[in-house]
PDB file of N, CA, C and O in Angstrom:
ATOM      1  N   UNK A  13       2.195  16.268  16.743  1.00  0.00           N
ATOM      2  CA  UNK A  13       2.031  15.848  15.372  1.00  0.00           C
ATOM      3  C   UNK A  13       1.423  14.443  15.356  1.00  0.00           C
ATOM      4  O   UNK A  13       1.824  13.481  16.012  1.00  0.00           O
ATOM      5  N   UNK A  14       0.463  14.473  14.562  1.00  0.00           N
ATOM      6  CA  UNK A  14       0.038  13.059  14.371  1.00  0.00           C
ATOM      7  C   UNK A  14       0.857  11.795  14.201  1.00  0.00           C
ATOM      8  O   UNK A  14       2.005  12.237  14.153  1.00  0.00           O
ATOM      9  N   UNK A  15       0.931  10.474  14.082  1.00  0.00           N
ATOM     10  CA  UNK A  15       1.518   9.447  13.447  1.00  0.00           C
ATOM     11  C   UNK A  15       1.032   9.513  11.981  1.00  0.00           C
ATOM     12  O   UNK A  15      -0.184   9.482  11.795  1.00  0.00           O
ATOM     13  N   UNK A  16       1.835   9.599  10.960  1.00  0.00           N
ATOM     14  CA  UNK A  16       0.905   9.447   9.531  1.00  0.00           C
ATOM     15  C   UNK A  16       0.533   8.149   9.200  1.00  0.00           C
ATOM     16  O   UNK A  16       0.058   8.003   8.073  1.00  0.00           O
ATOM     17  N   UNK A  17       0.653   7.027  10.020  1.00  0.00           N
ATOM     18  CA  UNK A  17       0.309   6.554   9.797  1.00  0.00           C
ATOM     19  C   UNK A  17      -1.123   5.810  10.263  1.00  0.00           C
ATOM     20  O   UNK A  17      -1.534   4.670  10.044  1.00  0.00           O
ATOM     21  N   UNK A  18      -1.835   7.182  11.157  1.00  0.00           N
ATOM     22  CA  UNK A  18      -3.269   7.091  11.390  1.00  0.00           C
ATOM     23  C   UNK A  18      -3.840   8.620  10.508  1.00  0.00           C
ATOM     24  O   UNK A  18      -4.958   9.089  10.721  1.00  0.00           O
ATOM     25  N   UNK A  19      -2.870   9.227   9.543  1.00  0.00           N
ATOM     26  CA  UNK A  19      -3.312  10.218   9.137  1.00  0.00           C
ATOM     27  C   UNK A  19      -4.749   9.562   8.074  1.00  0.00           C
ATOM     28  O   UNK A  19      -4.751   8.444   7.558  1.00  0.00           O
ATOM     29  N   UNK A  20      -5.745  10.480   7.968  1.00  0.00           N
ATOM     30  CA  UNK A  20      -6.297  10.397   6.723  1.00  0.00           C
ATOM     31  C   UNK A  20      -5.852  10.654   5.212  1.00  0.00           C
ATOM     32  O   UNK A  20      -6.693  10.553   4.319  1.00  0.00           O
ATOM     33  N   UNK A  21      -4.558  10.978   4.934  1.00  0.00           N
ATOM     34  CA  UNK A  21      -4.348  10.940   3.844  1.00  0.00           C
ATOM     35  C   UNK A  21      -3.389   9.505   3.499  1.00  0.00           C
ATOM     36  O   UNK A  21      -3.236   8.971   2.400  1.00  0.00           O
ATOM     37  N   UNK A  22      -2.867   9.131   4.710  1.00  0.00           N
ATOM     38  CA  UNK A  22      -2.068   7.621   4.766  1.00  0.00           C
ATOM     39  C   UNK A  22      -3.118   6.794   4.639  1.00  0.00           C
ATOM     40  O   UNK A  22      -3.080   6.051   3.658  1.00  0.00           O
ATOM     41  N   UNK A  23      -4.370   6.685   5.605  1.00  0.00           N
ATOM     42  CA  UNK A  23      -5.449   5.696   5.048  1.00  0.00           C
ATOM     43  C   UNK A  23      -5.563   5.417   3.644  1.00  0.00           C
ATOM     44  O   UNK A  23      -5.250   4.385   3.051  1.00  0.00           O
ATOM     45  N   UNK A  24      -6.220   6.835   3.048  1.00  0.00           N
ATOM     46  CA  UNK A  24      -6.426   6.892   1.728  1.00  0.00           C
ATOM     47  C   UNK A  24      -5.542   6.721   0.730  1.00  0.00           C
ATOM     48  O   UNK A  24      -5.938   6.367  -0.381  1.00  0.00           O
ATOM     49  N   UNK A  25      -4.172   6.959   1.001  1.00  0.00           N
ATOM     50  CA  UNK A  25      -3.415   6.135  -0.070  1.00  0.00           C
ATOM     51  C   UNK A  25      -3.680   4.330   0.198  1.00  0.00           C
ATOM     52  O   UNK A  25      -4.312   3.643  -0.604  1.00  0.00           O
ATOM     53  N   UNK A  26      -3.120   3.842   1.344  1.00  0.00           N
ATOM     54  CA  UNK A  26      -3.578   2.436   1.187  1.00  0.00           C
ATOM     55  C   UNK A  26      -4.938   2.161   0.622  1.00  0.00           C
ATOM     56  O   UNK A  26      -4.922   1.249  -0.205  1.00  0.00           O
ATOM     57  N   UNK A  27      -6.088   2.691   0.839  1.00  0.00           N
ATOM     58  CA  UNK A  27      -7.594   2.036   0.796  1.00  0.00           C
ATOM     59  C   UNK A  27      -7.097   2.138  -1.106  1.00  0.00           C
ATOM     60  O   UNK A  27      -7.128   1.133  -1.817  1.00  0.00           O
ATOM     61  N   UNK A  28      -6.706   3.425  -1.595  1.00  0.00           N
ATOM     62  CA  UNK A  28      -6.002   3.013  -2.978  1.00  0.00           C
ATOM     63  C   UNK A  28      -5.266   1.482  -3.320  1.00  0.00           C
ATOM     64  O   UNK A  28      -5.699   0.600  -4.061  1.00  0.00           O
ATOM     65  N   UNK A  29      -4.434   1.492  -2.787  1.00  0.00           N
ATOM     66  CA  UNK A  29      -3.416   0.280  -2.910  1.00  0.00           C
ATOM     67  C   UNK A  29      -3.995  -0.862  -3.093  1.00  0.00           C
ATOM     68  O   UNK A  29      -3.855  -1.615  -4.056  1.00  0.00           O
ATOM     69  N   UNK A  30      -5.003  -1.073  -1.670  1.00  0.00           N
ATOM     70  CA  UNK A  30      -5.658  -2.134  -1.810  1.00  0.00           C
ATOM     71  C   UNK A  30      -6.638  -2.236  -3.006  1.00  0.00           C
ATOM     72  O   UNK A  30      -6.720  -3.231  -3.726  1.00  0.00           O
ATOM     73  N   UNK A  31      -7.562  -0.815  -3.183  1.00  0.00           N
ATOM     74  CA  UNK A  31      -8.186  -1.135  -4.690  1.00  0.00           C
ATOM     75  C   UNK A  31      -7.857  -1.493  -5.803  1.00  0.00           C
ATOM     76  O   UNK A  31      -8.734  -1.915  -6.556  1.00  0.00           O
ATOM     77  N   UNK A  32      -6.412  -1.426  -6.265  1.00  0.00           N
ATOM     78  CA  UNK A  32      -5.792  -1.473  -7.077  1.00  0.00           C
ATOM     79  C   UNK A  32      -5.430  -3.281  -7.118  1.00  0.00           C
ATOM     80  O   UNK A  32      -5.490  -4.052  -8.076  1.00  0.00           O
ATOM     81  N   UNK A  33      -5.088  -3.514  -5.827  1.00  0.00           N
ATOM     82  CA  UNK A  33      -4.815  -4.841  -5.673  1.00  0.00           C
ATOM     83  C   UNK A  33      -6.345  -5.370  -5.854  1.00  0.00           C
ATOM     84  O   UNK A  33      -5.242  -5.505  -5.324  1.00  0.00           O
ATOM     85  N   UNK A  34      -7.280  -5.681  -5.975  1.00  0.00           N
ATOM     86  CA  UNK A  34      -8.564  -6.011  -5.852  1.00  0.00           C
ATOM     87  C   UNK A  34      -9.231  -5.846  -7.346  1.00  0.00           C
ATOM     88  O   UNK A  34      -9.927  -6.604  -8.021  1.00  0.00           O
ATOM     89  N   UNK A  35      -8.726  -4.551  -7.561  1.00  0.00           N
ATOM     90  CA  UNK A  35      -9.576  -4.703  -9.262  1.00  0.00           C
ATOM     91  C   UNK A  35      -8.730  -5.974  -9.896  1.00  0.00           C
ATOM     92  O   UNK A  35      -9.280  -6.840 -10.578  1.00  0.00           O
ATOM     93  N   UNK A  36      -7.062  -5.972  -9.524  1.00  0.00           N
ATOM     94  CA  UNK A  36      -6.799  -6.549 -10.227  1.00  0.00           C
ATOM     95  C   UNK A  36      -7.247  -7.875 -10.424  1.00  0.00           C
ATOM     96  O   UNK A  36      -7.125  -8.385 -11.538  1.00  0.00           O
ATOM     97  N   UNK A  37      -7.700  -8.434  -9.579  1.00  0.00           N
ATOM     98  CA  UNK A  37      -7.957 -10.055  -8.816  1.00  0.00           C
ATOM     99  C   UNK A  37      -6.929 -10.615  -7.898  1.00  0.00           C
ATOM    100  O   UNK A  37      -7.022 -11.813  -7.631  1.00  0.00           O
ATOM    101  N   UNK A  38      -6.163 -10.066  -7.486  1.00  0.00           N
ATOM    102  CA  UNK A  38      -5.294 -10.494  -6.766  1.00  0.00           C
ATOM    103  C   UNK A  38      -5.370 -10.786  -5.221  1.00  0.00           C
ATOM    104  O   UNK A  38      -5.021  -9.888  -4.455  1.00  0.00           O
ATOM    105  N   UNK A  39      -5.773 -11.902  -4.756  1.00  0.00           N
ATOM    106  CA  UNK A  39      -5.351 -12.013  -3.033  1.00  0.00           C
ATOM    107  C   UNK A  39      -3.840 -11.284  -2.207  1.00  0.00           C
ATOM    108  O   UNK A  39      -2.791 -10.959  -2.764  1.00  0.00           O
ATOM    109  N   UNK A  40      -4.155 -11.197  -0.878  1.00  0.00           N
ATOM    110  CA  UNK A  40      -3.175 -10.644  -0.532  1.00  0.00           C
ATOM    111  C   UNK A  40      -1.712 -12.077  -0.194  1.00  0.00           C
ATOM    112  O   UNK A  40      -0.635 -11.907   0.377  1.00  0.00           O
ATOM    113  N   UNK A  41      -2.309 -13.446  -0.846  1.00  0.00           N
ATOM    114  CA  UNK A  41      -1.224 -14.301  -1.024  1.00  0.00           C
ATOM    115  C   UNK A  41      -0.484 -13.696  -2.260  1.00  0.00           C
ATOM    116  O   UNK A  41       0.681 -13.299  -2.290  1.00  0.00           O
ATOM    117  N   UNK A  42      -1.464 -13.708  -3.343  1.00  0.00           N
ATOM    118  CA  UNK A  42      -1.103 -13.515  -4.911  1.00  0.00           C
ATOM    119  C   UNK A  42       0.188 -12.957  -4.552  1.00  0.00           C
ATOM    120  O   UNK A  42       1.224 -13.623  -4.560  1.00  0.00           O
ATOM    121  N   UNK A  43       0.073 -10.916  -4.030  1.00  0.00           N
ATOM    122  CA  UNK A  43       0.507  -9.920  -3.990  1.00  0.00           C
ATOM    123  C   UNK A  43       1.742  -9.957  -3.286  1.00  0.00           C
ATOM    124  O   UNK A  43       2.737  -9.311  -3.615  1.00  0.00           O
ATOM    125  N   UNK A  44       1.664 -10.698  -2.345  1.00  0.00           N
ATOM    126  CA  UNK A  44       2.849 -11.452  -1.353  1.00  0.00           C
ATOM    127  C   UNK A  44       3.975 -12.044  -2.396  1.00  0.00           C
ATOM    128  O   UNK A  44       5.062 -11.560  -2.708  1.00  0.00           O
ATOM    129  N   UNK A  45       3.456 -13.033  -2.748  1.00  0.00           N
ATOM    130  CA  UNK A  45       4.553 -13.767  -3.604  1.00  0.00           C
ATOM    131  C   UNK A  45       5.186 -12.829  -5.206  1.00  0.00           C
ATOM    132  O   UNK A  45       6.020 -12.988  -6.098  1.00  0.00           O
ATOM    133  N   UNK A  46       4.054 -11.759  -4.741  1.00  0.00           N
ATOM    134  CA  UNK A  46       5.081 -10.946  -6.385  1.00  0.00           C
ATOM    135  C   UNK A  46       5.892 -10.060  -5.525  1.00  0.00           C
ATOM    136  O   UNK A  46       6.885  -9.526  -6.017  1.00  0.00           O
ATOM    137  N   UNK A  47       5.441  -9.758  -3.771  1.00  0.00           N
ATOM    138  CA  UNK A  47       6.968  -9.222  -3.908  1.00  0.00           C
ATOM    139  C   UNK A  47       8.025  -9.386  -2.547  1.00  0.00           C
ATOM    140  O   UNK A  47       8.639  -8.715  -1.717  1.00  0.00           O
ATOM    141  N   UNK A  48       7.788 -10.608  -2.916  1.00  0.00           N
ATOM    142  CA  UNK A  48       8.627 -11.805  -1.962  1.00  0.00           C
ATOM    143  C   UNK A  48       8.772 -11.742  -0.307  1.00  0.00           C
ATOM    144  O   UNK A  48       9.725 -11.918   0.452  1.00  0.00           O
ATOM    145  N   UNK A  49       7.056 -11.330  -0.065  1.00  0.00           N
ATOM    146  CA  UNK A  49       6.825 -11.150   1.601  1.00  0.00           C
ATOM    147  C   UNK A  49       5.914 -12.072   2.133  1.00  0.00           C
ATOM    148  O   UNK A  49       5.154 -12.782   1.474  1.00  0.00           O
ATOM    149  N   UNK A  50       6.045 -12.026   3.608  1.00  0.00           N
ATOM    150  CA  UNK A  50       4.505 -13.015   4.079  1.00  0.00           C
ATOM    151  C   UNK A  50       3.512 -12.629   3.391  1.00  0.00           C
ATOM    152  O   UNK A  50       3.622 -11.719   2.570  1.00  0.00           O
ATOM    153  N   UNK A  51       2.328 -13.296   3.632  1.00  0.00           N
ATOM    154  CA  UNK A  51       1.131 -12.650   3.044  1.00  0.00           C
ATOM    155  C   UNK A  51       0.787 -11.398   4.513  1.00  0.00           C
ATOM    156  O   UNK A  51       0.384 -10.237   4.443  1.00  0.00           O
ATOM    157  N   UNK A  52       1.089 -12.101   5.538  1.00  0.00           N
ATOM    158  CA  UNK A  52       0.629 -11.206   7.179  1.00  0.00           C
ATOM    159  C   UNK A  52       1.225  -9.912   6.481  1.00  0.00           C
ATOM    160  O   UNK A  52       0.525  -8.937   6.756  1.00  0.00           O
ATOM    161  N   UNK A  53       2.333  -9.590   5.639  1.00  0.00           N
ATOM    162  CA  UNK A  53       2.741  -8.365   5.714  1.00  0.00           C
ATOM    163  C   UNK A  53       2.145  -7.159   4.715  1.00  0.00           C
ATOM    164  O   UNK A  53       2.375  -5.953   4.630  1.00  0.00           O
ATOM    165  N   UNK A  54       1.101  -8.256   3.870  1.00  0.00           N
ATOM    166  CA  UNK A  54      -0.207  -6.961   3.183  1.00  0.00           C
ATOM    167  C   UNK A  54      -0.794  -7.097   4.368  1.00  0.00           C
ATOM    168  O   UNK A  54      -0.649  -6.116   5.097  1.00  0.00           O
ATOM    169  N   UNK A  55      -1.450  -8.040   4.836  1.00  0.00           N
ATOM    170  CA  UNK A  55      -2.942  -7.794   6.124  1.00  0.00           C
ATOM    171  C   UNK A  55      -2.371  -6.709   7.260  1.00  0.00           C
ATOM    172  O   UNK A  55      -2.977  -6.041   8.098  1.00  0.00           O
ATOM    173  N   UNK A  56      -0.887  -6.819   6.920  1.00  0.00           N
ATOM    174  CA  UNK A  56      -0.361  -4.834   8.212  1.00  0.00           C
ATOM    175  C   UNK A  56      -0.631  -4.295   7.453  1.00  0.00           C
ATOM    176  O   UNK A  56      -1.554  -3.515   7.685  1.00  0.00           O
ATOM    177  N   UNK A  57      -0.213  -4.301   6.428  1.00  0.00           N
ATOM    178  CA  UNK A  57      -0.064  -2.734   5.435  1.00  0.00           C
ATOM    179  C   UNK A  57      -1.542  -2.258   5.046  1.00  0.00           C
ATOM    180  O   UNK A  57      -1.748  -1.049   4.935  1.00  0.00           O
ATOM    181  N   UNK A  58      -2.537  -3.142   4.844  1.00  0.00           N
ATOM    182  CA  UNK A  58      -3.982  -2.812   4.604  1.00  0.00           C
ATOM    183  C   UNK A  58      -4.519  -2.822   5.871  1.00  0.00           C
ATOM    184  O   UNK A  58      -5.701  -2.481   5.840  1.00  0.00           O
ATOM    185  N   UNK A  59      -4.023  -3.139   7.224  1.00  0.00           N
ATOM    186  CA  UNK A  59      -5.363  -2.554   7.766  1.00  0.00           C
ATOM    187  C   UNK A  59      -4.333  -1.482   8.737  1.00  0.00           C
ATOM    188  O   UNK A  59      -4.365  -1.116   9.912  1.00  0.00           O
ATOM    189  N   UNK A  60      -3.573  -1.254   7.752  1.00  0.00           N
ATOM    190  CA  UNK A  60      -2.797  -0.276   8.617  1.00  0.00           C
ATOM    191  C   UNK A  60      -1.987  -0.429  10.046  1.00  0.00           C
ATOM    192  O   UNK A  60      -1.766   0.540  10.772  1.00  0.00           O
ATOM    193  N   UNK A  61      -1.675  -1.448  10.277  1.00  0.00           N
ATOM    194  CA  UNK A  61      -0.708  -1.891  11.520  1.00  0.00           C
ATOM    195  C   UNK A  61       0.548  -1.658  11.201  1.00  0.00           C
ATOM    196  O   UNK A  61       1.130  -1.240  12.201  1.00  0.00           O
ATOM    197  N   UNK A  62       1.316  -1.734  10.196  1.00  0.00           N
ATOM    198  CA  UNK A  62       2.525  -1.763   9.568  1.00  0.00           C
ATOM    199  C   UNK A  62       2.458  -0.388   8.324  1.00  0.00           C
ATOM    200  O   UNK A  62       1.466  -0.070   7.667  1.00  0.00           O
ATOM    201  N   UNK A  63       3.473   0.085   8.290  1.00  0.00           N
ATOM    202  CA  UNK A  63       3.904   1.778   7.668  1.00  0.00           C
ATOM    203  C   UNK A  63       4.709   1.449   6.354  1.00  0.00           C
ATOM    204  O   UNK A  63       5.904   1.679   6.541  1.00  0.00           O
ATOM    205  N   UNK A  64       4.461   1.018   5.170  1.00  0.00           N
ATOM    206  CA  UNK A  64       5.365   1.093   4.368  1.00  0.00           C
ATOM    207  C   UNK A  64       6.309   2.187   4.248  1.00  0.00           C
ATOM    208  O   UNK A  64       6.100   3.376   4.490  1.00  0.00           O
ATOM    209  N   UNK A  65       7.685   1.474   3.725  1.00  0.00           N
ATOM    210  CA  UNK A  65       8.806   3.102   3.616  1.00  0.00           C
ATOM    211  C   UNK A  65       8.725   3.439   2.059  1.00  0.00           C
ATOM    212  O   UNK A  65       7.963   2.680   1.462  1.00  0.00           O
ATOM    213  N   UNK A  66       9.138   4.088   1.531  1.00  0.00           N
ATOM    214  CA  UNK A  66       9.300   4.906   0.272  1.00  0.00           C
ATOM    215  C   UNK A  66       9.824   3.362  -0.390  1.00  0.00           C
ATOM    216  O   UNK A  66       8.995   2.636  -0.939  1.00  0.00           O
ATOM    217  N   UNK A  67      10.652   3.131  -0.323  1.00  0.00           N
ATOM    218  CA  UNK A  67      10.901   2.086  -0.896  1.00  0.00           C
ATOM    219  C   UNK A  67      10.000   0.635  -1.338  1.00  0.00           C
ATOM    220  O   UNK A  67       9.936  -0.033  -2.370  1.00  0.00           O
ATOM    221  N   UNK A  68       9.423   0.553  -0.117  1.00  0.00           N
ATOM    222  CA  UNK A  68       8.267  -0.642  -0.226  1.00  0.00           C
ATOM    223  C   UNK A  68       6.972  -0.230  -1.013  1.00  0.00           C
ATOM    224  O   UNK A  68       6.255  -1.014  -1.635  1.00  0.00           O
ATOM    225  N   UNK A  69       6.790   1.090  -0.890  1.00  0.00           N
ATOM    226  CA  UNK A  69       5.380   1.976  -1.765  1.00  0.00           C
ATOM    227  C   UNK A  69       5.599   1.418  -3.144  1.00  0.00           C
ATOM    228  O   UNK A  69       4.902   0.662  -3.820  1.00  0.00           O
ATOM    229  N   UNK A  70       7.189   2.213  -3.464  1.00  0.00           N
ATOM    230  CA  UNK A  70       7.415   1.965  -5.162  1.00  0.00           C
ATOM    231  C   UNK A  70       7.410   0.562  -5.126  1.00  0.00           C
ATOM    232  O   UNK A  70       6.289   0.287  -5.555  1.00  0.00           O
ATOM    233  N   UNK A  71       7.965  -0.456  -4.882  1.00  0.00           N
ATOM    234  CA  UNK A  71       7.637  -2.005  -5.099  1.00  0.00           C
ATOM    235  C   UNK A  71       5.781  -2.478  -5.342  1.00  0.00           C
ATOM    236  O   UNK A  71       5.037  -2.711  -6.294  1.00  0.00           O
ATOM    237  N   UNK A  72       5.701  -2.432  -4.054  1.00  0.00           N
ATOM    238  CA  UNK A  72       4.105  -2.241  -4.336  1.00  0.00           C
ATOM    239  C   UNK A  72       3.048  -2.043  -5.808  1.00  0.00           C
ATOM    240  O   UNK A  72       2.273  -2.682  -6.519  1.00  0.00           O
ATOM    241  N   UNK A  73       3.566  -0.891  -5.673  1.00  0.00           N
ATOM    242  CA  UNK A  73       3.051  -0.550  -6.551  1.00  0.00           C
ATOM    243  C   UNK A  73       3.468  -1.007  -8.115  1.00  0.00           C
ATOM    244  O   UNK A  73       2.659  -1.148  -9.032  1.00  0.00           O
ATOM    245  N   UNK A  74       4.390  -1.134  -8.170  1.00  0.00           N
ATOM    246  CA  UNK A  74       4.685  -1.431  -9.325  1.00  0.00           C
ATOM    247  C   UNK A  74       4.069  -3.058  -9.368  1.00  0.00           C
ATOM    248  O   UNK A  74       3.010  -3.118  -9.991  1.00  0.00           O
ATOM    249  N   UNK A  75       4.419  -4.014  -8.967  1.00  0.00           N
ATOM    250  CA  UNK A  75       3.522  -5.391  -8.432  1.00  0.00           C
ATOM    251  C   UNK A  75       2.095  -5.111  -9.216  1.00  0.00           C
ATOM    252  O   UNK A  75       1.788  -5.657 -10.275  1.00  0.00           O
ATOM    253  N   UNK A  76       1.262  -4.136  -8.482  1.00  0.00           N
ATOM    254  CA  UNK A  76       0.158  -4.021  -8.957  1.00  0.00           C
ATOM    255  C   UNK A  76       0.006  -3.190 -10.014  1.00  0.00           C
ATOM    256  O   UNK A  76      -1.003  -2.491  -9.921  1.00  0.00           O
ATOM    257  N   UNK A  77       0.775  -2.991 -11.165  1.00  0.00           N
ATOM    258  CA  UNK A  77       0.730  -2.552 -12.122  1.00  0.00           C
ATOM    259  C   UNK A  77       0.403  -0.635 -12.214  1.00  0.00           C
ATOM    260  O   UNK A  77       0.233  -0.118 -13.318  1.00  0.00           O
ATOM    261  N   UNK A  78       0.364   0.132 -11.035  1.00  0.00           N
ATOM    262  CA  UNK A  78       0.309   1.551 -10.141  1.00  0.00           C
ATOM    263  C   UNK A  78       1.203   1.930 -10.438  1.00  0.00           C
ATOM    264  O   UNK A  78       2.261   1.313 -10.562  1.00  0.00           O
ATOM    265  N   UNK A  79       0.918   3.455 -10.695  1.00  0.00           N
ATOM    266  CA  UNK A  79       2.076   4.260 -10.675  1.00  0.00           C
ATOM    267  C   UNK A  79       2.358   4.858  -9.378  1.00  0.00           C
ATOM    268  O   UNK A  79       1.384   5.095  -8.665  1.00  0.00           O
ATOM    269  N   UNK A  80       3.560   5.153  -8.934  1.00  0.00           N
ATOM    270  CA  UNK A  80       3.562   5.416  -7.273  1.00  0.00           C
ATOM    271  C   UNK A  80       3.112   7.253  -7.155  1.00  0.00           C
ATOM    272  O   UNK A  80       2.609   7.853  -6.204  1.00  0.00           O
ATOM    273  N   UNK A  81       3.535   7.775  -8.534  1.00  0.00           N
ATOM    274  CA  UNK A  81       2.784   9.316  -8.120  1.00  0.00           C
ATOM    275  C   UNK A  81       1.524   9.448  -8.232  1.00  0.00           C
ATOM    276  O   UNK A  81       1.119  10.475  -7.686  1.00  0.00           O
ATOM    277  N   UNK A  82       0.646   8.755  -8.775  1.00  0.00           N
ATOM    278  CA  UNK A  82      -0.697   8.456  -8.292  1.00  0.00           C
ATOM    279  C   UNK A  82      -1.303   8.647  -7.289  1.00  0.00           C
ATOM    280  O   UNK A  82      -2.308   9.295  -6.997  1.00  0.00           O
ATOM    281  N   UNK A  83      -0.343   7.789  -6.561  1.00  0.00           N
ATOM    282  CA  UNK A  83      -1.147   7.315  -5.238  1.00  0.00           C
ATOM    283  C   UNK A  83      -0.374   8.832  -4.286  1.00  0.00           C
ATOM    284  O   UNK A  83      -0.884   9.191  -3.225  1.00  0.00           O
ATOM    285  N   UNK A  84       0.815   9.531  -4.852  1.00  0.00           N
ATOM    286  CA  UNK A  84       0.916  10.641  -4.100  1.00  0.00           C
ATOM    287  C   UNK A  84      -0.067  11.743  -4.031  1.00  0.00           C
ATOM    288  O   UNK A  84      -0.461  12.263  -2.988  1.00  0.00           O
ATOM    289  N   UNK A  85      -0.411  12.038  -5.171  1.00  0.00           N
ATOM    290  CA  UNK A  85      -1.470  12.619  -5.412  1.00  0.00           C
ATOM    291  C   UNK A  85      -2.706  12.818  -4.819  1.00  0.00           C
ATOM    292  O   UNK A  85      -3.489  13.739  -5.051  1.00  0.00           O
ATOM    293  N   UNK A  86      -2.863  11.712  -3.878  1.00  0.00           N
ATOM    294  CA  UNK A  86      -3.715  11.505  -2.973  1.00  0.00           C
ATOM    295  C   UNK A  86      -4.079  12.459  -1.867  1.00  0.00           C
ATOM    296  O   UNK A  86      -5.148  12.823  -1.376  1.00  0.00           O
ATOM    297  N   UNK A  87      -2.658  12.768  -1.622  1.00  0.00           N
ATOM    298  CA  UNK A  87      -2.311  13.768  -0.654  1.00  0.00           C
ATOM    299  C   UNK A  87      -2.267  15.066  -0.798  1.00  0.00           C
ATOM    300  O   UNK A  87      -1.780  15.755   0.098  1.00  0.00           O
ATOM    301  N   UNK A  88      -2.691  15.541  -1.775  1.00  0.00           N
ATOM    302  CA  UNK A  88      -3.078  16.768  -2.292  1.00  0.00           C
ATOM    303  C   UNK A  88      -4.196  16.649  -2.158  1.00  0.00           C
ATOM    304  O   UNK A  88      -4.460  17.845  -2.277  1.00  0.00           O
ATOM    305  N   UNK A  89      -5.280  16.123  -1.979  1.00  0.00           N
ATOM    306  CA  UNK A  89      -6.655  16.455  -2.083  1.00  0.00           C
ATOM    307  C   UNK A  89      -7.225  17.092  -0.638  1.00  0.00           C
ATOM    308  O   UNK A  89      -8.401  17.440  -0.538  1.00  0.00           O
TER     309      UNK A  89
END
């Protein structure tokens, strides 16, 4: 079984995340301090070194104003 977190549907939810963070104007400092992490711990989560858990997704997302079944949705395609 793969790691999902080299899956292509795990990419593609982050490359989401990060768009979302980006339309908004937000640096990955901004995004950090709304949800009280290093900034190093978006630069894992976007280039994919680090695996968010279910828990950290919904934070995330909500931060960037995302709905988290959105970005599930992803995974249906």
């Amino acid at each position: 079984m793969e790691k999902s977190i080299h899956s292509n549907d795990y990419l593609r939810l982050i490359a989401w995340l990060k768009a979302g963070r980006l339309a908004r104007g937000y640096s990955m400092r901004d995004l950090a301090v709304m949800i009280n992490e290093p900034h190093s711990f978006i630069g894992k989560v976007e280039t994919a070194e680090r695996r968010l858990d279910v828990a950290e997704y919904v934070q995330y997302c909500h931060a960037l104003g995302l709905e988290p079944c959105e970005g599930l949705k992803l995974f249906k395609k």
